[in-house]
Short mmCIF file of C-alpha atoms in Angstrom, two decimals:
data_model
loop_
_atom_site.label_atom_id
_atom_site.label_comp_id
_atom_site.label_asym_id
_atom_site.label_seq_id
_atom_site.Cartn_x
_atom_site.Cartn_y
_atom_site.Cartn_z
CA UNK A 1 43.65 -47.44 -16.69
CA UNK A 2 39.74 -47.27 -17.19
CA UNK A 3 39.42 -46.50 -13.65
CA UNK A 4 41.30 -43.42 -13.95
CA UNK A 5 39.75 -42.07 -17.36
CA UNK A 6 36.36 -42.88 -15.37
CA UNK A 7 37.30 -40.75 -12.43
CA UNK A 8 39.27 -37.70 -15.13
CA UNK A 9 35.61 -37.96 -16.30
CA UNK A 10 33.85 -37.60 -13.31
CA UNK A 11 36.34 -34.41 -12.20
CA UNK A 12 35.39 -32.84 -15.92
CA UNK A 13 31.91 -33.16 -15.48
CA UNK A 14 31.79 -31.36 -11.75
CA UNK A 15 34.37 -28.60 -12.69
CA UNK A 16 31.44 -28.05 -15.26
CA UNK A 17 28.63 -28.14 -13.58
CA UNK A 18 30.32 -25.70 -11.06
CA UNK A 19 30.69 -23.20 -14.26
CA UNK A 20 27.52 -23.43 -14.97
CA UNK A 21 25.32 -20.09 -13.70
CA UNK A 22 22.63 -20.46 -11.23
CA UNK A 23 19.15 -19.23 -12.93
CA UNK A 24 17.73 -16.84 -10.15
CA UNK A 25 14.22 -15.10 -10.96
CA UNK A 26 13.24 -12.18 -9.40
CA UNK A 27 10.16 -10.52 -9.30
CA UNK A 28 9.73 -6.55 -10.33
CA UNK A 29 6.75 -4.37 -10.56
CA UNK A 30 4.43 -4.47 -12.73
CA UNK A 31 5.96 -3.35 -15.44
CA UNK A 32 9.45 -2.45 -16.92
CA UNK A 33 10.16 0.82 -14.85
CA UNK A 34 13.16 3.49 -14.73
CA UNK A 35 12.50 2.58 -10.87
CA UNK A 36 13.89 -0.80 -11.30
CA UNK A 37 17.61 0.28 -12.80
CA UNK A 38 19.71 -0.30 -10.06
CA UNK A 39 19.03 -4.37 -10.92
CA UNK A 40 19.04 -3.58 -14.70
CA UNK A 41 22.19 -2.01 -14.29
CA UNK A 42 24.17 -4.51 -12.02
CA UNK A 43 22.60 -7.33 -14.99
CA UNK A 44 23.82 -5.44 -17.65
CA UNK A 45 27.79 -5.09 -15.82
CA UNK A 46 27.42 -8.50 -15.34
CA UNK A 47 27.51 -8.00 -11.24
CA UNK A 48 25.16 -11.04 -11.04
CA UNK A 49 26.86 -13.08 -13.83
CA UNK A 50 30.13 -12.54 -11.47
CA UNK A 51 28.59 -14.40 -8.83
CA UNK A 52 27.97 -16.96 -10.43
CA UNK A 53 24.56 -16.05 -11.48
CA UNK A 54 21.96 -15.85 -14.03
CA UNK A 55 19.55 -13.70 -13.35
CA UNK A 56 16.01 -13.54 -14.76
CA UNK A 57 12.86 -10.31 -14.35
CA UNK A 58 9.55 -11.34 -14.27
CA UNK A 59 7.04 -8.15 -13.84
CA UNK A 60 4.12 -7.91 -12.38
CA UNK A 61 1.89 -6.88 -9.55
CA UNK A 62 3.02 -7.68 -5.90
CA UNK A 63 -0.09 -9.49 -5.42
CA UNK A 64 0.64 -12.11 -7.99
CA UNK A 65 4.55 -11.86 -7.75
CA UNK A 66 3.72 -13.04 -3.73
CA UNK A 67 2.22 -16.47 -4.40
CA UNK A 68 4.73 -17.55 -7.02
CA UNK A 69 7.30 -16.43 -4.42
CA UNK A 70 5.60 -18.96 -1.71
CA UNK A 71 5.18 -21.51 -3.60
CA UNK A 72 9.07 -21.41 -4.99
CA UNK A 73 8.38 -20.31 -8.78
CA UNK A 74 10.14 -17.00 -8.06
CA UNK A 75 13.29 -17.00 -5.67
CA UNK A 76 13.27 -12.81 -4.72
CA UNK A 77 10.66 -9.66 -5.35
CA UNK A 78 10.96 -6.40 -4.90
CA UNK A 79 7.99 -4.75 -2.99
CA UNK A 80 6.89 -2.24 -0.58
CA UNK A 81 7.84 -3.47 3.45
CA UNK A 82 4.60 -3.70 4.05
CA UNK A 83 4.51 -6.36 1.48
CA UNK A 84 6.70 -8.85 3.57
CA UNK A 85 5.53 -7.33 7.13
CA UNK A 86 1.79 -8.52 6.55
CA UNK A 87 2.87 -11.36 5.17
CA UNK A 88 4.51 -12.54 7.76
CA UNK A 89 2.17 -11.54 10.01
CA UNK A 90 0.12 -13.76 8.35
CA UNK A 91 2.33 -16.74 8.76
CA UNK A 92 3.81 -16.22 5.46
CA UNK A 93 8.11 -17.54 5.96
CA UNK A 94 9.09 -14.15 3.87
CA UNK A 95 11.94 -11.70 5.15
CA UNK A 96 13.30 -7.76 3.57
CA UNK A 97 17.20 -8.44 3.19
CA UNK A 98 17.87 -5.07 1.53
CA UNK A 99 16.22 -2.02 1.11
CA UNK A 100 15.91 -0.28 -2.61
CA UNK A 101 15.14 3.37 -0.94
CA UNK A 102 15.52 4.48 2.63
CA UNK A 103 12.26 5.77 3.12
CA UNK A 104 9.19 5.73 1.30
CA UNK A 105 8.21 8.13 -1.44
CA UNK A 106 4.47 8.47 -1.02
CA UNK A 107 3.03 11.94 -1.14
CA UNK A 108 -0.02 13.78 -1.83
CA UNK A 109 -0.33 15.69 -5.41
CA UNK A 110 -2.05 18.09 -6.53
CA UNK A 111 -2.41 20.87 -9.30
CA UNK A 112 -4.66 22.60 -7.02
CA UNK A 113 -2.93 24.69 -3.62
CA UNK A 114 -2.07 22.18 -0.80
CA UNK A 115 -0.06 23.13 2.46
CA UNK A 116 -1.45 21.01 4.99
CA UNK A 117 -3.64 17.59 5.23
CA UNK A 118 -6.65 19.69 6.61
CA UNK A 119 -7.10 21.15 2.60
CA UNK A 120 -8.15 17.64 1.94
CA UNK A 121 -11.37 18.14 3.89
CA UNK A 122 -14.48 17.79 0.83
CA UNK A 123 -12.09 16.42 -1.90
CA UNK A 124 -11.70 13.24 -3.62
CA UNK A 125 -8.36 11.79 -3.25
CA UNK A 126 -7.19 8.70 -5.87
CA UNK A 127 -5.67 5.76 -4.69
CA UNK A 128 -4.34 2.95 -6.83
CA UNK A 129 -7.06 0.93 -4.39
CA UNK A 130 -7.72 -0.19 -0.75
CA UNK A 131 -3.69 -1.99 -0.74
CA UNK A 132 -0.62 -1.05 -0.30
CA UNK A 133 1.51 2.03 1.07
CA UNK A 134 -0.60 3.94 -0.98
CA UNK A 135 -3.25 3.32 1.16
CA UNK A 136 -1.97 2.90 4.57
CA UNK A 137 -0.38 6.33 3.81
CA UNK A 138 -3.53 8.20 2.91
CA UNK A 139 -5.39 6.48 6.05
CA UNK A 140 -2.47 7.30 8.21
CA UNK A 141 -2.54 11.30 7.18
CA UNK A 142 -5.85 12.00 7.45
CA UNK A 143 -6.59 10.78 10.63
CA UNK A 144 -3.17 12.43 11.78
CA UNK A 145 -5.72 15.31 10.84
CA UNK A 146 -8.62 13.80 11.98
CA UNK A 147 -10.47 13.53 8.89
CA UNK A 148 -12.23 10.69 8.14
CA UNK A 149 -12.59 8.50 5.26
CA UNK A 150 -15.91 8.74 3.40
CA UNK A 151 -17.39 11.40 5.73
CA UNK A 152 -14.27 14.26 5.16
CA UNK A 153 -12.72 12.99 2.46
CA UNK A 154 -13.55 10.60 -0.83
CA UNK A 155 -11.21 7.89 -1.96
CA UNK A 156 -11.49 6.92 -5.05
CA UNK A 157 -10.23 3.70 -6.46
CA UNK A 158 -8.59 4.58 -9.71
CA UNK A 159 -5.53 2.09 -10.11
CA UNK A 160 -2.08 3.12 -11.61
CA UNK A 161 -3.93 6.35 -13.32
CA UNK A 162 -2.93 9.26 -10.81
CA UNK A 163 -1.60 11.24 -13.24
CA UNK A 164 -3.94 11.69 -15.52
CA UNK A 165 -6.68 11.41 -13.13
CA UNK A 166 -5.39 14.75 -11.77
CA UNK A 167 -4.42 16.18 -15.03
CA UNK A 168 -7.71 15.40 -15.96
CA UNK A 169 -9.47 16.60 -13.08
CA UNK A 170 -11.17 13.64 -12.00
CA UNK A 171 -9.85 13.73 -8.67
CA UNK A 172 -8.75 16.85 -6.79
CA UNK A 173 -5.49 14.96 -5.54
CA UNK A 174 -3.87 11.81 -5.70
CA UNK A 175 -1.69 9.03 -4.09
CA UNK A 176 1.74 9.36 -5.88
CA UNK A 177 5.34 8.92 -5.72
CA UNK A 178 7.48 11.99 -5.42
CA UNK A 179 9.46 9.98 -7.59
CA UNK A 180 7.57 9.72 -10.26
CA UNK A 181 3.99 11.65 -11.08
CA UNK A 182 5.38 14.83 -8.84
CA UNK A 183 8.45 14.98 -11.04
CA UNK A 184 6.86 14.51 -14.65
CA UNK A 185 3.78 16.89 -13.66
CA UNK A 186 6.71 19.59 -13.01
CA UNK A 187 8.92 18.70 -16.41
CA UNK A 188 5.82 19.62 -18.10
CA UNK A 189 6.24 23.35 -16.49
CA UNK A 190 3.13 22.17 -13.96
CA UNK A 191 2.82 24.20 -10.82
CA UNK A 192 2.73 20.83 -8.33
CA UNK A 193 1.27 20.81 -4.67
CA UNK A 194 2.57 18.27 -2.30
CA UNK A 195 1.86 16.76 0.82
CA UNK A 196 4.78 15.31 3.47
CA UNK A 197 2.78 12.14 4.78
CA UNK A 198 6.12 10.86 6.74
CA UNK A 199 5.89 12.71 9.70
CA UNK A 200 2.39 10.59 9.56
CA UNK A 201 3.18 7.65 7.96
CA UNK A 202 7.08 7.32 8.62
CA UNK A 203 7.56 4.04 6.63
CA UNK A 204 10.62 2.47 5.20
CA UNK A 205 10.87 2.12 1.22
CA UNK A 206 10.66 -0.72 -1.29
CA UNK A 207 13.26 -3.48 -0.93
CA UNK A 208 14.08 -7.12 -1.54
CA UNK A 209 12.30 -9.93 -0.74
CA UNK A 210 13.11 -13.55 -0.19
CA UNK A 211 11.90 -16.56 1.57
CA UNK A 212 13.16 -17.69 4.99
CA UNK A 213 14.74 -20.70 3.62
CA UNK A 214 16.99 -18.91 1.07
CA UNK A 215 18.69 -17.62 3.51
CA UNK A 216 20.11 -20.62 4.81
CA UNK A 217 22.38 -20.91 1.67
CA UNK A 218 24.62 -18.53 -0.13
CA UNK A 219 22.68 -17.21 -2.67
CA UNK A 220 20.57 -14.70 -0.86
CA UNK A 221 24.34 -13.04 0.09
CA UNK A 222 24.99 -13.24 -3.82
CA UNK A 223 22.24 -11.89 -5.49
CA UNK A 224 21.98 -8.78 -2.18
CA UNK A 225 26.16 -8.35 -3.20
CA UNK A 226 25.52 -7.85 -6.86
CA UNK A 227 22.33 -6.09 -6.53
CA UNK A 228 24.38 -3.45 -3.70
CA UNK A 229 26.67 -3.00 -6.65
CA UNK A 230 23.89 -2.25 -8.57
CA UNK A 231 22.50 0.30 -6.28
CA UNK A 232 26.04 1.77 -5.80
CA UNK A 233 26.45 2.51 -9.57
CA UNK A 234 23.04 4.07 -10.00
CA UNK A 235 24.24 6.33 -6.96
CA UNK A 236 27.38 7.05 -8.67
CA UNK A 237 26.56 8.06 -12.05
CA UNK A 238 22.38 8.24 -13.03
CA UNK A 239 22.94 9.38 -16.02
CA UNK A 240 25.35 5.86 -17.55
CA UNK A 241 22.47 4.28 -15.63
CA UNK A 242 19.92 5.10 -16.87
CA UNK A 243 21.28 4.90 -20.41
CA UNK A 244 22.28 0.67 -19.49
CA UNK A 245 18.94 0.25 -18.64
CA UNK A 246 16.70 2.40 -21.28
CA UNK A 247 16.60 -0.76 -23.95
CA UNK A 248 14.98 -2.70 -20.54
CA UNK A 249 12.27 -0.41 -20.03
CA UNK A 250 12.01 1.31 -23.01
CA UNK A 251 11.09 5.03 -23.62
CA UNK A 252 7.86 5.00 -21.95
CA UNK A 253 9.25 3.58 -18.96
CA UNK A 254 10.30 6.80 -16.99
CA UNK A 255 12.92 9.83 -17.53
CA UNK A 256 16.15 10.45 -15.91
CA UNK A 257 14.87 13.09 -13.95
CA UNK A 258 12.44 10.10 -12.77
CA UNK A 259 16.15 8.67 -11.96
CA UNK A 260 17.68 11.77 -10.54
CA UNK A 261 15.13 12.44 -8.22
CA UNK A 262 15.15 8.65 -6.74
CA UNK A 263 18.77 8.33 -6.13
CA UNK A 264 18.29 10.69 -2.65
CA UNK A 265 16.12 8.08 -1.53
CA UNK A 266 18.49 5.11 -1.99
CA UNK A 267 21.22 7.13 0.46
CA UNK A 268 21.05 7.76 4.03
CA UNK A 269 23.45 8.54 7.01
CA UNK A 270 22.75 5.16 7.91
CA UNK A 271 24.03 3.66 4.59
CA UNK A 272 27.32 6.07 4.37
CA UNK A 273 28.19 3.98 7.30
CA UNK A 274 26.29 0.49 6.96
CA UNK A 275 26.07 0.13 3.31
CA UNK A 276 23.63 1.11 0.78
CA UNK A 277 20.54 -1.43 0.86
CA UNK A 278 20.93 -1.44 4.99
CA UNK A 279 18.44 -1.35 6.71
CA UNK A 280 17.88 1.52 9.37
CA UNK A 281 16.70 -0.26 12.45
CA UNK A 282 15.27 2.86 13.81
CA UNK A 283 13.24 4.23 11.22
CA UNK A 284 11.99 0.19 11.28
CA UNK A 285 10.94 0.30 14.66
CA UNK A 286 8.85 3.87 13.66
CA UNK A 287 6.96 1.77 10.95
CA UNK A 288 6.06 -0.70 13.30
CA UNK A 289 4.77 1.62 15.98
CA UNK A 290 2.95 3.12 12.85
CA UNK A 291 1.09 -0.05 11.60
CA UNK A 292 0.32 -0.64 15.41
CA UNK A 293 -0.68 1.91 15.93
CA UNK A 294 -2.87 1.96 12.63
CA UNK A 295 -4.07 -1.30 14.09
CA UNK A 296 -2.96 -2.88 11.28
CA UNK A 297 -0.12 -5.19 13.33
CA UNK A 298 -0.95 -6.49 16.62
CA UNK A 299 0.26 -4.73 19.93
CA UNK A 300 4.06 -5.32 20.48
CA UNK A 301 5.08 -6.23 17.19
CA UNK A 302 8.54 -6.07 17.18
CA UNK A 303 10.21 -4.70 13.75
CA UNK A 304 13.49 -7.55 13.53
CA UNK A 305 10.56 -9.79 12.80
CA UNK A 306 10.09 -8.80 9.59
CA UNK A 307 13.89 -7.98 8.07
CA UNK A 308 17.69 -8.68 8.47
CA UNK A 309 21.00 -6.26 7.45
CA UNK A 310 22.56 -9.91 7.64
CA UNK A 311 23.30 -9.87 4.10
CA UNK A 312 24.83 -6.65 3.67
CA UNK A 313 28.05 -5.69 2.57
CA UNK A 314 29.15 -3.13 4.71
CA UNK A 315 31.81 -2.23 2.01
CA UNK A 316 29.36 -1.31 -0.98
CA UNK A 317 28.55 2.04 0.02
#
């Protein structure tokens, strides 16, 4: 009788353990922001919980979050593809596993007339710093126009103050995002000029990054599937997604117009066939080729080294 009772207690304990949600830590951008709405929505609507996960978000700069990922202190981060590419190229066991955006939203914007890259000659352009997608994009754009940093165009590191710097005239133009600063300026009734950098720098968009070892179990698949559902809900009903997520990022974390401008970046012809969050191999090949041309990666670098579609559910479209 005692042995039977002990066995029942063990079975009960095992069942209880299986029902306990697993805590997963996801690092997002430097502050709570409307751009992370798909992840906030996936949490609010219980998509992570339905996968047996208890998600905790940690905000910070990717330069702070990447070391935490490598140390195993967080499980995933949302970052630019360059964050995964350059880290892996230096030997870090990281991989990009789900695309939040299908293409980079980086642009050069100004309140002064701009129609082509050559118009930047003699100008001061604000950048967050000499890192990340913004810096790589402006370097490629200047190179495409035969302009040299320092000699023809001055790049000023201004942190993430591009909007205020352009408004105040501290810089002639700045590198920002079509779904952020440009939207805010136009909402304020200001006429904005933008330069499309995608020909010079055909980069894919930001996405979910994790460690190689995390890919061996079912955790990554569960996180990706729930996050895909968050992407789908956001695309289908941006207004409701905004209302659900706003308590997380607050009144200063972005507007519904910013979210609506982000929705086209989440989708592509490729995702309509292969699922939201899927990475287009052709787009990745172009992106890696651009970095090789820039001298940021060695010749012969293969795009598939840095990303995988193995976790993507094709039914989430």
